[in-house]
JSON list of C-alpha atoms in Angstrom, two decimals:
[
{"chain": "A", "resi": 1, "resn": "MET", "atom": "CA", "xyz": [-4.05, 21.16, 6.19]},
{"chain": "A", "resi": 2, "resn": "LYS", "atom": "CA", "xyz": [-3.58, 19.12, 9.11]},
{"chain": "A", "resi": 3, "resn": "LYS", "atom": "CA", "xyz": [-1.61, 15.90, 9.32]},
{"chain": "A", "resi": 4, "resn": "PRO", "atom": "CA", "xyz": [-4.11, 13.53, 9.23]},
{"chain": "A", "resi": 5, "resn": "TRP", "atom": "CA", "xyz": [-5.53, 15.10, 6.17]},
{"chain": "A", "resi": 6, "resn": "ARG", "atom": "CA", "xyz": [-2.12, 14.69, 4.58]},
{"chain": "A", "resi": 7, "resn": "VAL", "atom": "CA", "xyz": [-1.81, 11.42, 5.15]},
{"chain": "A", "resi": 8, "resn": "THR", "atom": "CA", "xyz": [-5.32, 10.68, 3.85]},
{"chain": "A", "resi": 9, "resn": "VAL", "atom": "CA", "xyz": [-4.85, 12.64, 0.76]},
{"chain": "A", "resi": 10, "resn": "ALA", "atom": "CA", "xyz": [-1.37, 10.75, 0.18]},
{"chain": "A", "resi": 11, "resn": "VAL", "atom": "CA", "xyz": [-3.20, 7.32, 0.58]},
{"chain": "A", "resi": 12, "resn": "VAL", "atom": "CA", "xyz": [-6.08, 8.22, -1.40]},
{"chain": "A", "resi": 13, "resn": "GLY", "atom": "CA", "xyz": [-3.69, 9.39, -4.19]},
{"chain": "A", "resi": 14, "resn": "LEU", "atom": "CA", "xyz": [-1.86, 6.02, -3.83]},
{"chain": "A", "resi": 15, "resn": "PHE", "atom": "CA", "xyz": [-4.74, 3.68, -4.39]},
{"chain": "A", "resi": 16, "resn": "ALA", "atom": "CA", "xyz": [-6.24, 5.84, -6.83]},
{"chain": "A", "resi": 17, "resn": "GLY", "atom": "CA", "xyz": [-3.26, 5.80, -8.86]},
{"chain": "A", "resi": 18, "resn": "MET", "atom": "CA", "xyz": [-3.17, 1.89, -8.35]},
{"chain": "A", "resi": 19, "resn": "ALA", "atom": "CA", "xyz": [-6.76, 1.56, -9.65]},
{"chain": "A", "resi": 20, "resn": "SER", "atom": "CA", "xyz": [-6.45, 3.85, -12.56]},
{"chain": "A", "resi": 21, "resn": "PRO", "atom": "CA", "xyz": [-5.04, 0.77, -15.03]},
{"chain": "A", "resi": 22, "resn": "LEU", "atom": "CA", "xyz": [-8.10, -1.52, -13.81]},
{"chain": "A", "resi": 23, "resn": "LEU", "atom": "CA", "xyz": [-10.16, 1.34, -15.06]},
{"chain": "A", "resi": 24, "resn": "LYS", "atom": "CA", "xyz": [-8.28, 1.71, -18.19]},
{"chain": "A", "resi": 25, "resn": "ALA", "atom": "CA", "xyz": [-8.78, -2.21, -18.65]},
{"chain": "A", "resi": 26, "resn": "ALA", "atom": "CA", "xyz": [-12.51, -1.82, -18.58]},
{"chain": "A", "resi": 27, "resn": "GLY", "atom": "CA", "xyz": [-12.33, -0.26, -21.80]},
{"chain": "A", "resi": 28, "resn": "SER", "atom": "CA", "xyz": [-15.41, 2.25, -21.68]},
{"chain": "A", "resi": 29, "resn": "ALA", "atom": "CA", "xyz": [-13.97, 3.77, -18.69]},
{"chain": "A", "resi": 30, "resn": "ASP", "atom": "CA", "xyz": [-10.99, 5.51, -20.08]},
{"chain": "A", "resi": 31, "resn": "TRP", "atom": "CA", "xyz": [-11.82, 8.97, -19.43]},
{"chain": "A", "resi": 32, "resn": "LEU", "atom": "CA", "xyz": [-12.37, 7.63, -15.70]},
{"chain": "A", "resi": 33, "resn": "ALA", "atom": "CA", "xyz": [-9.02, 6.01, -15.60]},
{"chain": "A", "resi": 34, "resn": "MET", "atom": "CA", "xyz": [-7.34, 9.47, -16.78]},
{"chain": "A", "resi": 35, "resn": "VAL", "atom": "CA", "xyz": [-9.17, 11.59, -14.17]},
{"chain": "A", "resi": 36, "resn": "ALA", "atom": "CA", "xyz": [-8.30, 8.87, -11.40]},
{"chain": "A", "resi": 37, "resn": "LEU", "atom": "CA", "xyz": [-4.78, 8.99, -12.51]},
{"chain": "A", "resi": 38, "resn": "GLY", "atom": "CA", "xyz": [-4.51, 12.69, -12.72]},
{"chain": "A", "resi": 39, "resn": "MET", "atom": "CA", "xyz": [-6.19, 13.20, -9.25]},
{"chain": "A", "resi": 40, "resn": "ALA", "atom": "CA", "xyz": [-3.75, 10.09, -7.89]},
{"chain": "A", "resi": 41, "resn": "LEU", "atom": "CA", "xyz": [-0.48, 11.91, -9.19]},
{"chain": "A", "resi": 42, "resn": "VAL", "atom": "CA", "xyz": [-1.46, 15.43, -7.60]},
{"chain": "A", "resi": 43, "resn": "ALA", "atom": "CA", "xyz": [-2.82, 14.03, -4.20]},
{"chain": "A", "resi": 44, "resn": "LEU", "atom": "CA", "xyz": [0.18, 11.80, -3.71]},
{"chain": "A", "resi": 45, "resn": "PHE", "atom": "CA", "xyz": [2.40, 14.63, -4.52]},
{"chain": "A", "resi": 46, "resn": "LEU", "atom": "CA", "xyz": [0.46, 17.03, -2.37]},
{"chain": "A", "resi": 47, "resn": "GLY", "atom": "CA", "xyz": [0.43, 14.91, 0.39]},
{"chain": "A", "resi": 48, "resn": "VAL", "atom": "CA", "xyz": [3.73, 13.59, 0.28]},
{"chain": "A", "resi": 49, "resn": "LEU", "atom": "CA", "xyz": [5.28, 17.24, 0.02]},
{"chain": "A", "resi": 50, "resn": "LYS", "atom": "CA", "xyz": [3.02, 18.59, 2.76]},
{"chain": "A", "resi": 51, "resn": "LEU", "atom": "CA", "xyz": [4.02, 15.87, 5.04]},
{"chain": "A", "resi": 52, "resn": "TRP", "atom": "CA", "xyz": [7.70, 16.24, 4.20]},
{"chain": "A", "resi": 53, "resn": "SER", "atom": "CA", "xyz": [9.01, 19.00, 2.53]},
{"chain": "A", "resi": 54, "resn": "SER", "atom": "CA", "xyz": [12.20, 17.64, 1.00]},
{"chain": "A", "resi": 55, "resn": "PRO", "atom": "CA", "xyz": [14.13, 16.88, -2.06]},
{"chain": "A", "resi": 56, "resn": "VAL", "atom": "CA", "xyz": [13.99, 13.34, -0.78]},
{"chain": "A", "resi": 57, "resn": "ALA", "atom": "CA", "xyz": [10.42, 13.49, -0.48]},
{"chain": "A", "resi": 58, "resn": "CYS", "atom": "CA", "xyz": [10.25, 14.48, -4.11]},
{"chain": "A", "resi": 59, "resn": "LEU", "atom": "CA", "xyz": [12.36, 11.62, -5.02]},
{"chain": "A", "resi": 60, "resn": "GLY", "atom": "CA", "xyz": [10.70, 9.01, -3.25]},
{"chain": "A", "resi": 61, "resn": "TRP", "atom": "CA", "xyz": [7.11, 10.44, -4.65]},
{"chain": "A", "resi": 62, "resn": "LEU", "atom": "CA", "xyz": [8.65, 9.70, -8.23]},
{"chain": "A", "resi": 63, "resn": "LEU", "atom": "CA", "xyz": [9.96, 6.28, -7.57]},
{"chain": "A", "resi": 64, "resn": "MET", "atom": "CA", "xyz": [6.67, 5.14, -5.53]},
{"chain": "A", "resi": 65, "resn": "THR", "atom": "CA", "xyz": [4.24, 6.73, -8.42]},
{"chain": "A", "resi": 66, "resn": "ILE", "atom": "CA", "xyz": [6.22, 4.77, -10.97]},
{"chain": "A", "resi": 67, "resn": "ALA", "atom": "CA", "xyz": [6.47, 1.48, -9.24]},
{"chain": "A", "resi": 68, "resn": "SER", "atom": "CA", "xyz": [2.68, 1.60, -7.96]},
{"chain": "A", "resi": 69, "resn": "ILE", "atom": "CA", "xyz": [1.34, 2.59, -11.13]},
{"chain": "A", "resi": 70, "resn": "GLY", "atom": "CA", "xyz": [3.71, 0.29, -13.29]},
{"chain": "A", "resi": 71, "resn": "VAL", "atom": "CA", "xyz": [3.25, -2.62, -11.16]},
{"chain": "A", "resi": 72, "resn": "SER", "atom": "CA", "xyz": [-0.65, -2.00, -11.31]},
{"chain": "A", "resi": 73, "resn": "ALA", "atom": "CA", "xyz": [-0.67, -1.92, -15.24]},
{"chain": "A", "resi": 74, "resn": "VAL", "atom": "CA", "xyz": [0.99, -5.08, -15.32]},
{"chain": "A", "resi": 75, "resn": "PHE", "atom": "CA", "xyz": [-0.70, -7.15, -13.02]},
{"chain": "A", "resi": 76, "resn": "THR", "atom": "CA", "xyz": [-3.91, -5.66, -12.09]},
{"chain": "A", "resi": 77, "resn": "GLN", "atom": "CA", "xyz": [-5.91, -7.00, -14.72]},
{"chain": "A", "resi": 78, "resn": "PRO", "atom": "CA", "xyz": [-4.46, -10.81, -14.62]},
{"chain": "A", "resi": 79, "resn": "LEU", "atom": "CA", "xyz": [-4.91, -10.65, -10.75]},
{"chain": "A", "resi": 80, "resn": "TRP", "atom": "CA", "xyz": [-8.51, -9.32, -11.09]},
{"chain": "A", "resi": 81, "resn": "MET", "atom": "CA", "xyz": [-9.25, -12.10, -13.87]},
{"chain": "A", "resi": 82, "resn": "SER", "atom": "CA", "xyz": [-8.02, -14.88, -11.74]},
{"chain": "A", "resi": 83, "resn": "VAL", "atom": "CA", "xyz": [-10.61, -14.11, -8.92]},
{"chain": "A", "resi": 84, "resn": "PHE", "atom": "CA", "xyz": [-13.23, -12.92, -10.95]},
{"chain": "A", "resi": 85, "resn": "GLY", "atom": "CA", "xyz": [-12.73, -14.61, -14.00]},
{"chain": "A", "resi": 86, "resn": "GLU", "atom": "CA", "xyz": [-14.74, -17.57, -15.63]},
{"chain": "A", "resi": 87, "resn": "VAL", "atom": "CA", "xyz": [-12.88, -19.77, -18.69]},
{"chain": "A", "resi": 88, "resn": "ARG", "atom": "CA", "xyz": [-15.13, -20.68, -21.36]},
{"chain": "A", "resi": 89, "resn": "THR", "atom": "CA", "xyz": [-13.70, -23.58, -23.91]},
{"chain": "A", "resi": 90, "resn": "ASP", "atom": "CA", "xyz": [-16.74, -23.45, -26.13]},
{"chain": "A", "resi": 91, "resn": "CYS", "atom": "CA", "xyz": [-15.45, -20.48, -28.03]},
{"chain": "A", "resi": 92, "resn": "GLN", "atom": "CA", "xyz": [-14.93, -20.38, -31.82]},
{"chain": "A", "resi": 93, "resn": "VAL", "atom": "CA", "xyz": [-13.21, -17.50, -33.73]},
{"chain": "A", "resi": 94, "resn": "ILE", "atom": "CA", "xyz": [-15.73, -16.15, -36.39]},
{"chain": "A", "resi": 95, "resn": "ASP", "atom": "CA", "xyz": [-14.28, -13.56, -38.10]},
{"chain": "A", "resi": 96, "resn": "GLU", "atom": "CA", "xyz": [-10.60, -11.50, -37.82]},
{"chain": "A", "resi": 97, "resn": "TRP", "atom": "CA", "xyz": [-9.39, -8.05, -38.91]},
{"chain": "A", "resi": 98, "resn": "GLU", "atom": "CA", "xyz": [-6.44, -5.91, -38.17]},
{"chain": "A", "resi": 99, "resn": "VAL", "atom": "CA", "xyz": [-6.71, -2.40, -36.94]},
{"chain": "A", "resi": 100, "resn": "GLU", "atom": "CA", "xyz": [-3.84, 0.06, -38.10]},
{"chain": "A", "resi": 101, "resn": "ARG", "atom": "CA", "xyz": [-3.08, 3.02, -36.00]},
{"chain": "A", "resi": 102, "resn": "ASP", "atom": "CA", "xyz": [-0.51, 5.83, -37.15]},
{"chain": "A", "resi": 103, "resn": "ARG", "atom": "CA", "xyz": [1.25, 6.46, -33.63]},
{"chain": "A", "resi": 104, "resn": "ALA", "atom": "CA", "xyz": [1.11, 2.97, -32.24]},
{"chain": "A", "resi": 105, "resn": "PRO", "atom": "CA", "xyz": [1.64, -0.69, -33.46]},
{"chain": "A", "resi": 106, "resn": "SER", "atom": "CA", "xyz": [-1.33, -2.28, -35.23]},
{"chain": "A", "resi": 107, "resn": "TYR", "atom": "CA", "xyz": [-3.12, -4.96, -33.45]},
{"chain": "A", "resi": 108, "resn": "ASP", "atom": "CA", "xyz": [-5.88, -7.94, -34.59]},
{"chain": "A", "resi": 109, "resn": "VAL", "atom": "CA", "xyz": [-9.33, -8.03, -33.56]},
{"chain": "A", "resi": 110, "resn": "SER", "atom": "CA", "xyz": [-11.13, -11.35, -33.52]},
{"chain": "A", "resi": 111, "resn": "LYS", "atom": "CA", "xyz": [-14.89, -11.97, -33.38]},
{"chain": "A", "resi": 112, "resn": "VAL", "atom": "CA", "xyz": [-15.39, -14.83, -31.12]},
{"chain": "A", "resi": 113, "resn": "ARG", "atom": "CA", "xyz": [-18.54, -16.74, -30.31]},
{"chain": "A", "resi": 114, "resn": "CYS", "atom": "CA", "xyz": [-18.83, -18.58, -27.18]},
{"chain": "A", "resi": 115, "resn": "GLY", "atom": "CA", "xyz": [-22.23, -20.38, -26.92]},
{"chain": "A", "resi": 116, "resn": "ASP", "atom": "CA", "xyz": [-24.67, -17.55, -27.59]},
{"chain": "A", "resi": 117, "resn": "ARG", "atom": "CA", "xyz": [-22.50, -14.82, -26.47]},
{"chain": "A", "resi": 118, "resn": "VAL", "atom": "CA", "xyz": [-20.50, -12.69, -29.43]},
{"chain": "A", "resi": 119, "resn": "VAL", "atom": "CA", "xyz": [-17.40, -10.71, -28.26]},
{"chain": "A", "resi": 120, "resn": "SER", "atom": "CA", "xyz": [-14.81, -8.89, -30.11]},
{"chain": "A", "resi": 121, "resn": "TYR", "atom": "CA", "xyz": [-11.46, -10.09, -28.51]},
{"chain": "A", "resi": 122, "resn": "LYS", "atom": "CA", "xyz": [-8.26, -7.88, -28.82]},
{"chain": "A", "resi": 123, "resn": "PRO", "atom": "CA", "xyz": [-4.88, -9.12, -27.16]},
{"chain": "A", "resi": 124, "resn": "TYR", "atom": "CA", "xyz": [-4.19, -7.90, -23.62]},
{"chain": "A", "resi": 125, "resn": "GLN", "atom": "CA", "xyz": [-0.70, -7.58, -24.57]},
{"chain": "A", "resi": 126, "resn": "SER", "atom": "CA", "xyz": [1.62, -8.24, -27.31]},
{"chain": "A", "resi": 127, "resn": "ALA", "atom": "CA", "xyz": [2.78, -11.19, -25.76]},
{"chain": "A", "resi": 128, "resn": "SER", "atom": "CA", "xyz": [-0.81, -12.82, -25.33]},
{"chain": "A", "resi": 129, "resn": "GLU", "atom": "CA", "xyz": [-1.04, -16.30, -26.93]},
{"chain": "A", "resi": 130, "resn": "TYR", "atom": "CA", "xyz": [-2.67, -16.04, -30.29]},
{"chain": "A", "resi": 131, "resn": "ILE", "atom": "CA", "xyz": [-6.38, -16.91, -30.29]},
{"chain": "A", "resi": 132, "resn": "GLY", "atom": "CA", "xyz": [-6.57, -18.91, -33.65]},
{"chain": "A", "resi": 133, "resn": "ASP", "atom": "CA", "xyz": [-7.58, -18.25, -37.35]},
{"chain": "A", "resi": 134, "resn": "VAL", "atom": "CA", "xyz": [-11.40, -18.10, -38.28]},
{"chain": "A", "resi": 135, "resn": "GLY", "atom": "CA", "xyz": [-13.12, -21.38, -37.58]},
{"chain": "A", "resi": 136, "resn": "GLU", "atom": "CA", "xyz": [-10.76, -22.61, -35.10]},
{"chain": "A", "resi": 137, "resn": "ARG", "atom": "CA", "xyz": [-11.94, -23.54, -31.54]},
{"chain": "A", "resi": 138, "resn": "THR", "atom": "CA", "xyz": [-10.41, -21.55, -28.50]},
{"chain": "A", "resi": 139, "resn": "SER", "atom": "CA", "xyz": [-10.90, -20.67, -24.97]},
{"chain": "A", "resi": 140, "resn": "LEU", "atom": "CA", "xyz": [-11.42, -17.24, -23.16]},
{"chain": "A", "resi": 141, "resn": "VAL", "atom": "CA", "xyz": [-11.71, -16.06, -19.65]},
{"chain": "A", "resi": 142, "resn": "PHE", "atom": "CA", "xyz": [-14.46, -13.72, -19.08]},
{"chain": "A", "resi": 143, "resn": "ASP", "atom": "CA", "xyz": [-14.86, -11.34, -16.21]},
{"chain": "A", "resi": 144, "resn": "ARG", "atom": "CA", "xyz": [-17.98, -12.38, -14.27]},
{"chain": "A", "resi": 145, "resn": "THR", "atom": "CA", "xyz": [-18.62, -8.88, -12.94]},
{"chain": "A", "resi": 146, "resn": "GLY", "atom": "CA", "xyz": [-18.63, -7.49, -16.48]},
{"chain": "A", "resi": 147, "resn": "LEU", "atom": "CA", "xyz": [-16.01, -4.84, -16.29]},
{"chain": "A", "resi": 148, "resn": "ILE", "atom": "CA", "xyz": [-12.83, -6.08, -18.29]},
{"chain": "A", "resi": 149, "resn": "ASN", "atom": "CA", "xyz": [-12.48, -7.47, -21.64]},
{"chain": "A", "resi": 150, "resn": "PRO", "atom": "CA", "xyz": [-12.10, -11.39, -22.01]},
{"chain": "A", "resi": 151, "resn": "VAL", "atom": "CA", "xyz": [-8.35, -12.51, -21.78]},
{"chain": "A", "resi": 152, "resn": "ARG", "atom": "CA", "xyz": [-6.64, -15.70, -22.89]},
{"chain": "A", "resi": 153, "resn": "PRO", "atom": "CA", "xyz": [-6.17, -18.24, -19.99]},
{"chain": "A", "resi": 154, "resn": "SER", "atom": "CA", "xyz": [-2.25, -17.91, -20.74]},
{"chain": "A", "resi": 155, "resn": "ASP", "atom": "CA", "xyz": [-2.54, -14.38, -19.47]},
{"chain": "A", "resi": 156, "resn": "LEU", "atom": "CA", "xyz": [-3.41, -15.23, -16.02]},
{"chain": "A", "resi": 157, "resn": "THR", "atom": "CA", "xyz": [-0.76, -15.12, -13.37]},
{"chain": "A", "resi": 158, "resn": "THR", "atom": "CA", "xyz": [-0.40, -15.34, -9.74]},
{"chain": "A", "resi": 159, "resn": "THR", "atom": "CA", "xyz": [2.28, -12.94, -9.61]},
{"chain": "A", "resi": 160, "resn": "GLY", "atom": "CA", "xyz": [-0.03, -10.20, -8.98]},
{"chain": "A", "resi": 161, "resn": "ALA", "atom": "CA", "xyz": [-1.11, -11.63, -5.69]},
{"chain": "A", "resi": 162, "resn": "TRP", "atom": "CA", "xyz": [2.14, -10.69, -3.91]},
{"chain": "A", "resi": 163, "resn": "ALA", "atom": "CA", "xyz": [3.34, -8.12, -6.34]},
{"chain": "A", "resi": 164, "resn": "LEU", "atom": "CA", "xyz": [0.54, -5.60, -5.90]},
{"chain": "A", "resi": 165, "resn": "PRO", "atom": "CA", "xyz": [-0.01, -5.80, -1.88]},
{"chain": "A", "resi": 166, "resn": "GLY", "atom": "CA", "xyz": [3.89, -5.68, -1.93]},
{"chain": "A", "resi": 167, "resn": "VAL", "atom": "CA", "xyz": [3.85, -2.29, -3.77]},
{"chain": "A", "resi": 168, "resn": "ALA", "atom": "CA", "xyz": [0.87, -0.78, -1.71]},
{"chain": "A", "resi": 169, "resn": "LEU", "atom": "CA", "xyz": [2.61, -1.69, 1.51]},
{"chain": "A", "resi": 170, "resn": "LEU", "atom": "CA", "xyz": [5.87, 0.12, 0.28]},
{"chain": "A", "resi": 171, "resn": "GLY", "atom": "CA", "xyz": [3.80, 3.04, -0.67]},
{"chain": "A", "resi": 172, "resn": "LEU", "atom": "CA", "xyz": [2.29, 3.14, 2.61]},
{"chain": "A", "resi": 173, "resn": "LEU", "atom": "CA", "xyz": [5.20, 2.88, 4.36]},
{"chain": "A", "resi": 174, "resn": "PHE", "atom": "CA", "xyz": [6.99, 5.76, 2.64]},
{"chain": "A", "resi": 175, "resn": "ILE", "atom": "CA", "xyz": [3.88, 7.94, 3.32]},
{"chain": "A", "resi": 176, "resn": "ALA", "atom": "CA", "xyz": [4.32, 6.87, 7.32]},
{"chain": "A", "resi": 177, "resn": "PHE", "atom": "CA", "xyz": [8.07, 7.56, 6.95]},
{"chain": "A", "resi": 178, "resn": "CYS", "atom": "CA", "xyz": [7.04, 11.02, 5.67]},
{"chain": "A", "resi": 179, "resn": "ALA", "atom": "CA", "xyz": [4.34, 11.49, 7.89]},
{"chain": "A", "resi": 180, "resn": "THR", "atom": "CA", "xyz": [6.75, 10.59, 10.98]},
{"chain": "A", "resi": 181, "resn": "TRP", "atom": "CA", "xyz": [10.11, 11.87, 10.04]},
{"chain": "A", "resi": 182, "resn": "PRO", "atom": "CA", "xyz": [10.78, 15.32, 11.78]},
{"chain": "A", "resi": 183, "resn": "ALA", "atom": "CA", "xyz": [10.53, 18.38, 9.54]},
{"chain": "A", "resi": 184, "resn": "GLU", "atom": "CA", "xyz": [14.04, 19.49, 8.03]},
{"chain": "A", "resi": 185, "resn": "PRO", "atom": "CA", "xyz": [14.97, 22.69, 10.50]},
{"chain": "A", "resi": 186, "resn": "GLY", "atom": "CA", "xyz": [14.85, 25.82, 8.43]},
{"chain": "A", "resi": 187, "resn": "LYS", "atom": "CA", "xyz": [18.15, 27.76, 7.25]},
{"chain": "A", "resi": 188, "resn": "PRO", "atom": "CA", "xyz": [19.29, 30.12, 10.33]},
{"chain": "A", "resi": 189, "resn": "LYS", "atom": "CA", "xyz": [18.33, 33.63, 8.97]},
{"chain": "A", "resi": 190, "resn": "VAL", "atom": "CA", "xyz": [21.42, 36.02, 8.93]},
{"chain": "A", "resi": 191, "resn": "GLU", "atom": "CA", "xyz": [21.15, 39.44, 10.09]},
{"chain": "A", "resi": 192, "resn": "GLN", "atom": "CA", "xyz": [22.72, 41.93, 8.23]},
{"chain": "A", "resi": 193, "resn": "GLU", "atom": "CA", "xyz": [24.24, 45.02, 9.91]},
{"chain": "A", "resi": 194, "resn": "PHE", "atom": "CA", "xyz": [23.54, 48.25, 8.24]},
{"chain": "A", "resi": 195, "resn": "LEU", "atom": "CA", "xyz": [26.55, 50.77, 8.30]}
]
């Protein structure tokens, strides 16, 4: 594998990892999100280690992976909805039920009618603003592309506008560092004398 290909593999791994939370938010693409995340981890790991084989590269890969995927998981969906979202204020909660799970906290799902559109709303995060009781009027933000489920207007944040490019830039700088740093010299071979 030549050095330009190693850099390409590492960069593709970085951006695939950052895109996986957006695919997860799409709901119907859970399997694609897991495939993208797995491929990203392997590609990034192989790309970084082939560029600069060192324990520091392993630690850097681990920190960069946690930071890029963690920041993406928190800020990708709100940033996407800030750009591609459309606020609907003509919504009314028409039904509500609780989903119980064995290994995770339970959550409420609400059926909401916005004009002629009926959707099931699941809170984006545990701290999301309560949508309201059955019969109450409310507002939701819909994705104009249809990729992501609706969210509450209070879930939108502009922090992702600088956090996502910031973590991507740090990842690219780390990859550039690994690509340009001289390889560690090998240990000198010790010749043994035979008697």
